CSV table of C-alpha atoms and ligand atoms in Angstrom, one decimal:
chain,number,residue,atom,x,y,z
A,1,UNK,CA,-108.4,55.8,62.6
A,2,UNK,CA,-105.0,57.5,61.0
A,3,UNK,CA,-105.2,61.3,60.4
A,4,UNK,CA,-104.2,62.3,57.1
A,5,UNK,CA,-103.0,66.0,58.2
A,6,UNK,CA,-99.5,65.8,57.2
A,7,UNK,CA,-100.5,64.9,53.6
A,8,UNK,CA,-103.2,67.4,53.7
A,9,UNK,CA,-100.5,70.0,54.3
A,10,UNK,CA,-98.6,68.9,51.5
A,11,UNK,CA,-100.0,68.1,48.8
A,12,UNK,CA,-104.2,70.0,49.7
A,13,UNK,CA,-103.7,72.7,51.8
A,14,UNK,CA,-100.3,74.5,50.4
A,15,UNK,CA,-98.8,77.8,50.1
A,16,UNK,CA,-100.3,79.0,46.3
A,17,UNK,CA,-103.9,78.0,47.7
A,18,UNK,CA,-103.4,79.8,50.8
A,19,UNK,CA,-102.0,82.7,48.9
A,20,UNK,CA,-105.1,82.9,46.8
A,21,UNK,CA,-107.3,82.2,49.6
A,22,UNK,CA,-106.0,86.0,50.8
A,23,UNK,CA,-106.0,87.3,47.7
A,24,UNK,CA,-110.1,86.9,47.8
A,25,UNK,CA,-110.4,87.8,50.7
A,26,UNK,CA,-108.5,90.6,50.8
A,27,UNK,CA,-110.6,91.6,47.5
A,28,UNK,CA,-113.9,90.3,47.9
A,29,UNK,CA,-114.3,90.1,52.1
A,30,UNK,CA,-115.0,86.6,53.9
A,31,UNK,CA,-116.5,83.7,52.0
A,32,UNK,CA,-120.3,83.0,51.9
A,33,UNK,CA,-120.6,80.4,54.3
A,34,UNK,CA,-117.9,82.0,56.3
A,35,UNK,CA,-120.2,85.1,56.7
A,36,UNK,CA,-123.1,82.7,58.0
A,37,UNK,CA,-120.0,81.8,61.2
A,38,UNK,CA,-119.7,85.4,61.9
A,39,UNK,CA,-123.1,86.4,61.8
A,40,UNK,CA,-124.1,83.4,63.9
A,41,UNK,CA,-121.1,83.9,66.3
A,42,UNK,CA,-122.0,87.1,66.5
A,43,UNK,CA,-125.9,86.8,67.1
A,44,UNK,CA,-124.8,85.6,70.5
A,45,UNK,CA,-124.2,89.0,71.6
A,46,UNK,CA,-120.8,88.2,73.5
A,47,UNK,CA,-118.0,90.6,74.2
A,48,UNK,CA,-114.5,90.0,74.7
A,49,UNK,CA,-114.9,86.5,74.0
A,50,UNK,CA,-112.0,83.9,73.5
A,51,UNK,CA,-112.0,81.5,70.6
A,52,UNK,CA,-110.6,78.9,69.2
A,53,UNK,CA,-110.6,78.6,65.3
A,54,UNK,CA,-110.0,74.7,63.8
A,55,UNK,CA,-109.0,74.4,61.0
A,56,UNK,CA,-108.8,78.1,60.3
A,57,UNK,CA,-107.1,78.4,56.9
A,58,UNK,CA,-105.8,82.1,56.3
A,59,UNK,CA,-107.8,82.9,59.8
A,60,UNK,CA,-110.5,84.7,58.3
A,61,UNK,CA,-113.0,84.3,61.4
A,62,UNK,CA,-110.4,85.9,63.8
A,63,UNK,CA,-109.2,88.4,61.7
A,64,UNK,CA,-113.3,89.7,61.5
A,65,UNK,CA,-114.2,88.5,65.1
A,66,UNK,CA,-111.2,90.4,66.7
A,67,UNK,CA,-113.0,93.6,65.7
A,68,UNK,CA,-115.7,94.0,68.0
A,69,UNK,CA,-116.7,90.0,69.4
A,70,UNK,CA,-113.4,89.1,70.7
A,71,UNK,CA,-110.3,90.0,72.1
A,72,UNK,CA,-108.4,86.4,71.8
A,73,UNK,CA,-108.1,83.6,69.7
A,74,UNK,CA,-106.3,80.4,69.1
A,75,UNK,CA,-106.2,79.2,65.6
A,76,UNK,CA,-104.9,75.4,65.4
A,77,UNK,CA,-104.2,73.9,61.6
A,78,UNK,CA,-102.4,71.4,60.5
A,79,UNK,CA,-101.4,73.3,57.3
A,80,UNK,CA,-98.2,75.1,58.1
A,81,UNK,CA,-98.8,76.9,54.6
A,82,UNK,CA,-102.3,78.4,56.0
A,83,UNK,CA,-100.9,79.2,59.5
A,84,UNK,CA,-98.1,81.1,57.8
A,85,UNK,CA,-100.4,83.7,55.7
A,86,UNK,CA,-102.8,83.9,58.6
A,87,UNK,CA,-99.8,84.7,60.8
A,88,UNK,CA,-98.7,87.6,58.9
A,89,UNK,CA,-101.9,88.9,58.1
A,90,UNK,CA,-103.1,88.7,61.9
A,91,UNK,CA,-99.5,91.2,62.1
A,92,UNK,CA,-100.6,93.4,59.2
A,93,UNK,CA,-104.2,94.0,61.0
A,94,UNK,CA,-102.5,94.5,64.4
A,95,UNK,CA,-103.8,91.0,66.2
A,96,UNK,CA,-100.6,89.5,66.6
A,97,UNK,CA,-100.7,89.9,70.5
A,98,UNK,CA,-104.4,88.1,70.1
A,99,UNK,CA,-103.7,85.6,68.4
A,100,UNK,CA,-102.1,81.9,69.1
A,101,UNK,CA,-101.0,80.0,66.2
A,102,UNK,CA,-100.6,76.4,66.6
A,103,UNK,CA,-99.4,73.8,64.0
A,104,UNK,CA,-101.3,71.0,64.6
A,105,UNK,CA,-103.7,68.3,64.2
A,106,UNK,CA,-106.2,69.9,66.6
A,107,UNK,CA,-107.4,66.0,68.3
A,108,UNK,CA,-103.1,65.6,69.2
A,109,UNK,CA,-103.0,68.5,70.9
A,110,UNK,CA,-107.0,69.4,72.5
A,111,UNK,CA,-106.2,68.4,75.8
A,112,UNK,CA,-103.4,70.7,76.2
A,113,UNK,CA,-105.9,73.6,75.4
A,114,UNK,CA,-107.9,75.7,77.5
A,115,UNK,CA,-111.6,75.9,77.3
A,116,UNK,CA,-113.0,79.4,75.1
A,117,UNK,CA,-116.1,81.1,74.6
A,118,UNK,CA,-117.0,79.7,70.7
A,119,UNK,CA,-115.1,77.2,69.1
A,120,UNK,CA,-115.7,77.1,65.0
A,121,UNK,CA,-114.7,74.8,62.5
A,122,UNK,CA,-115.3,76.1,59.1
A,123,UNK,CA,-115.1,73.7,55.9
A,124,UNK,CA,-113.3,71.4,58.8
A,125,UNK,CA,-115.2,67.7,59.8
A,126,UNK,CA,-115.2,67.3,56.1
A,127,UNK,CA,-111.8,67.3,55.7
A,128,UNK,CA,-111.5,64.9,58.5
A,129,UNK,CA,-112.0,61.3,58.4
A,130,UNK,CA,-112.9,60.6,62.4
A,131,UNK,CA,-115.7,63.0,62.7
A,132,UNK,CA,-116.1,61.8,65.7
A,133,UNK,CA,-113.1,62.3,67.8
A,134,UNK,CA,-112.8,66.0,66.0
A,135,UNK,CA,-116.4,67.1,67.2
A,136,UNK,CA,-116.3,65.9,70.6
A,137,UNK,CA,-112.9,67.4,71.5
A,138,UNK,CA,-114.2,70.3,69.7
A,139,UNK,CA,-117.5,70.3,72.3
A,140,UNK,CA,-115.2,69.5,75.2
A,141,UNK,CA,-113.5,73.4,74.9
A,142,UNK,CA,-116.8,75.2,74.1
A,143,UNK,CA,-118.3,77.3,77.1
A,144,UNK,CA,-121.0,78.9,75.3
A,145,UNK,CA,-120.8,77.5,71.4
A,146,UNK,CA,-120.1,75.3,68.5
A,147,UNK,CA,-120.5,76.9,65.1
A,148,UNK,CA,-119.5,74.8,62.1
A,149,UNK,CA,-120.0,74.4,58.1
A,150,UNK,CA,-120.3,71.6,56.9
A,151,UNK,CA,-121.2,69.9,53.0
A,152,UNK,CA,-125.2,69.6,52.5
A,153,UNK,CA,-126.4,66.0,53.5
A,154,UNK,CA,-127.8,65.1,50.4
A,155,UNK,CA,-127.6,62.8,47.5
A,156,UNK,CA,-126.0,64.8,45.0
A,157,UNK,CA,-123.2,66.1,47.5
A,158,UNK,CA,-122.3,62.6,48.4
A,159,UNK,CA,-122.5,61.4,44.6
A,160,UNK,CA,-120.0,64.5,44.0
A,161,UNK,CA,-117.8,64.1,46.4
A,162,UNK,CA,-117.3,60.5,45.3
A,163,UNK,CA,-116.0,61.3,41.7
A,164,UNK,CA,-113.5,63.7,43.6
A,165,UNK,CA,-112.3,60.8,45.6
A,166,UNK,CA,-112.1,58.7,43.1
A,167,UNK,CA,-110.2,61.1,40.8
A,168,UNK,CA,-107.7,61.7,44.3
A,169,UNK,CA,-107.5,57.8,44.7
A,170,UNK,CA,-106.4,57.5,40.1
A,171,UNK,CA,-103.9,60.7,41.2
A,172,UNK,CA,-102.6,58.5,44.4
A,173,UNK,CA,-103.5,61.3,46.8
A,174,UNK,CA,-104.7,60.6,49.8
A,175,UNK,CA,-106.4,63.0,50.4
A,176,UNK,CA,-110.2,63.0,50.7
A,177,UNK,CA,-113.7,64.7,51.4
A,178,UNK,CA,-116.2,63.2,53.7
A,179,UNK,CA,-120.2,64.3,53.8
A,180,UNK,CA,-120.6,63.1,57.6
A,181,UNK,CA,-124.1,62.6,58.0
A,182,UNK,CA,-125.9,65.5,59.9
A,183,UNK,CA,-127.8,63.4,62.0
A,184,UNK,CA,-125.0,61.8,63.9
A,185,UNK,CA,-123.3,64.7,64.4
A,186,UNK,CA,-126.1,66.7,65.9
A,187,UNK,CA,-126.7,63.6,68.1
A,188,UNK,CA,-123.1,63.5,69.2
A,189,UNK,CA,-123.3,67.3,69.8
A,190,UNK,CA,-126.3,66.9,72.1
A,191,UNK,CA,-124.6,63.8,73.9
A,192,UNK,CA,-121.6,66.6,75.2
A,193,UNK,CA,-124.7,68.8,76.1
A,194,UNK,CA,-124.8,71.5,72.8
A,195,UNK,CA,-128.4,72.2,71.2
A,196,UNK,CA,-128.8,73.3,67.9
A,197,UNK,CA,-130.0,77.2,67.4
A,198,UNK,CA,-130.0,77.5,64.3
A,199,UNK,CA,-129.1,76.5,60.9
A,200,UNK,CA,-128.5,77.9,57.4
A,201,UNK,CA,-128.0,77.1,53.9
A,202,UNK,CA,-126.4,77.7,51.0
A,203,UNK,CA,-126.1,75.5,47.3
A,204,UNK,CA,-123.3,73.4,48.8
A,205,UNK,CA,-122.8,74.4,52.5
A,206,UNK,CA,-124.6,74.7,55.7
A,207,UNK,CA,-123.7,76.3,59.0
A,208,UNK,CA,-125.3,75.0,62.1
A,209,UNK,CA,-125.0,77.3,65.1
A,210,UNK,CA,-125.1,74.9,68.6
A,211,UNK,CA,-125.3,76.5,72.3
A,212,UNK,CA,-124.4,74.8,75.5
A,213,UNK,CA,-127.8,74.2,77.4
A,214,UNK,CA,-127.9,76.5,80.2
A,215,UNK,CA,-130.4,74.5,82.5
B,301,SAM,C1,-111.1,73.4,53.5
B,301,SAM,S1,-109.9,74.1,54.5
B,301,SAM,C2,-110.9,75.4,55.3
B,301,SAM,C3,-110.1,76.6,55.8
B,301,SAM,C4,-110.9,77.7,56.4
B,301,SAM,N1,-111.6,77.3,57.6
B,301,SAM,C5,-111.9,78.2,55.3
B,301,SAM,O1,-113.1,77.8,55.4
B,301,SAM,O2,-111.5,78.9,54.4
B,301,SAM,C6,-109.7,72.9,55.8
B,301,SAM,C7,-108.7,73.4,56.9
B,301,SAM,O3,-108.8,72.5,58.0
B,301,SAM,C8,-107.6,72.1,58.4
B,301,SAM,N2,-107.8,70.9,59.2
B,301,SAM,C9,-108.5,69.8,58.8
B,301,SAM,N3,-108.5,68.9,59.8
B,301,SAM,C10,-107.8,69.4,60.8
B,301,SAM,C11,-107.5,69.0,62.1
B,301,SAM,N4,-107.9,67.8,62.6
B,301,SAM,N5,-106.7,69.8,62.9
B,301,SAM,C12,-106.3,71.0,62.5
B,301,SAM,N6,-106.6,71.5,61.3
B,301,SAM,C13,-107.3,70.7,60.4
B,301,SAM,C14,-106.7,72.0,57.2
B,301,SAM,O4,-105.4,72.1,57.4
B,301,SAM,C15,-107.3,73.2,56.4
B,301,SAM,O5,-106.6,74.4,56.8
């Protein structure tokens, strides 16, 4: 299936929405379902962990990780307007030696990664049309866990998200937003060995927090 990253980055996920995006955050702290990452991520109880961040946006989750969970990250995006503001914010908090920032469509370049600690992908499969490919390479480079958010799999999220495809199909964006149905993807997680822990909701979102099966 084709990605749509590049026209993601140009026309979804550009420089005034990234912009804003650290104005909140600098004002108000991390998002809500964002929180519900860290505090899962961080009811592991690791220490120095490494992570990798897809789909990071301004790199919220590794600028409040590398505090006191972990001492590296990668954050792969295929917006170059995101990677940009998370870059210089990761400077301004002093993570810039922590950090690596790739430009990418994380399934092009997964292989070429090493594996980390936690892998999270917040707001993420449902930007992506092959939920598929994204989750399992996503699986492949978790030691310990998978935490992701994802939109509610219900009726009224799915109704939703179709007026907001239809209205980007009448604007000829390509651009769209998939509700991927829970089910398959906790199946799929199990299938590369990951449990789920836990999960969470809020109106909209849900974070589900999956762990590699020690046995
Ligand atoms: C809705 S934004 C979420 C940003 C951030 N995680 C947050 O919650 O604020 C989706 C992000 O995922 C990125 N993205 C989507 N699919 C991707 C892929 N296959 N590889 C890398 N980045 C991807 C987009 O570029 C964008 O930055």
């Amino acid at each position: 299936m084709p990605c749509n990253c590049c026209e993601m980055e140009n026309n979804t996920f550009g420089e005034d929405e990234a912009k804003a995006n650290l104005k909140d955050y600098r004002k108000h702290g991390p998002a809500k379902q964002t929180k519900l990452i860290l505090e899962a991520v961080r009811s592991l109880g690791l220490k120095n962990a490494a992570l990798l961040d897809i789909g990071g946006g301004i790199g919220t989750i590794h600028h409040e990780l590398l505090k006191d969970v972990a001492s590296e990250a990668t954050h792969v995006d295929a917006s170059s307007a995101y990677l940009k503001i998370a870059t210089e914010e990761a400077k301004r908090l002093g993570h810039s030696e922590q950090v690596k920032f790739i430009h990418a469509d994380f399934t092009d370049v997964a292989d070429e990664l090493p594996q980390v600690d936690v892998v999270t992908l917040d707001r993420v499969v449902c930007c992506y049309p092959n939920m598929r490919e994204l989750l399992k390479a996503a699986s492949a480079k978790s030691r310990t866990a998978v935490v992701m958010t994802y939109p509610r799999d219900v009726w009224w999220t799915r109704v939703v998200v179709k007026i907001g495809n239809w209205f980007q199909r009448l604007r000829k964006d390509p651009f769209r937003v998939f509700v991927h149905p829970v089910n398959e993807m906790e199946a799929l997680l199990k299938d590369e060995g990951l449990k789920r822990i836990s999960t969470r909701r809020l109106f909209v979102w849900e974070m589900s927090l999956y762990q590699r099966n020690l046995e």
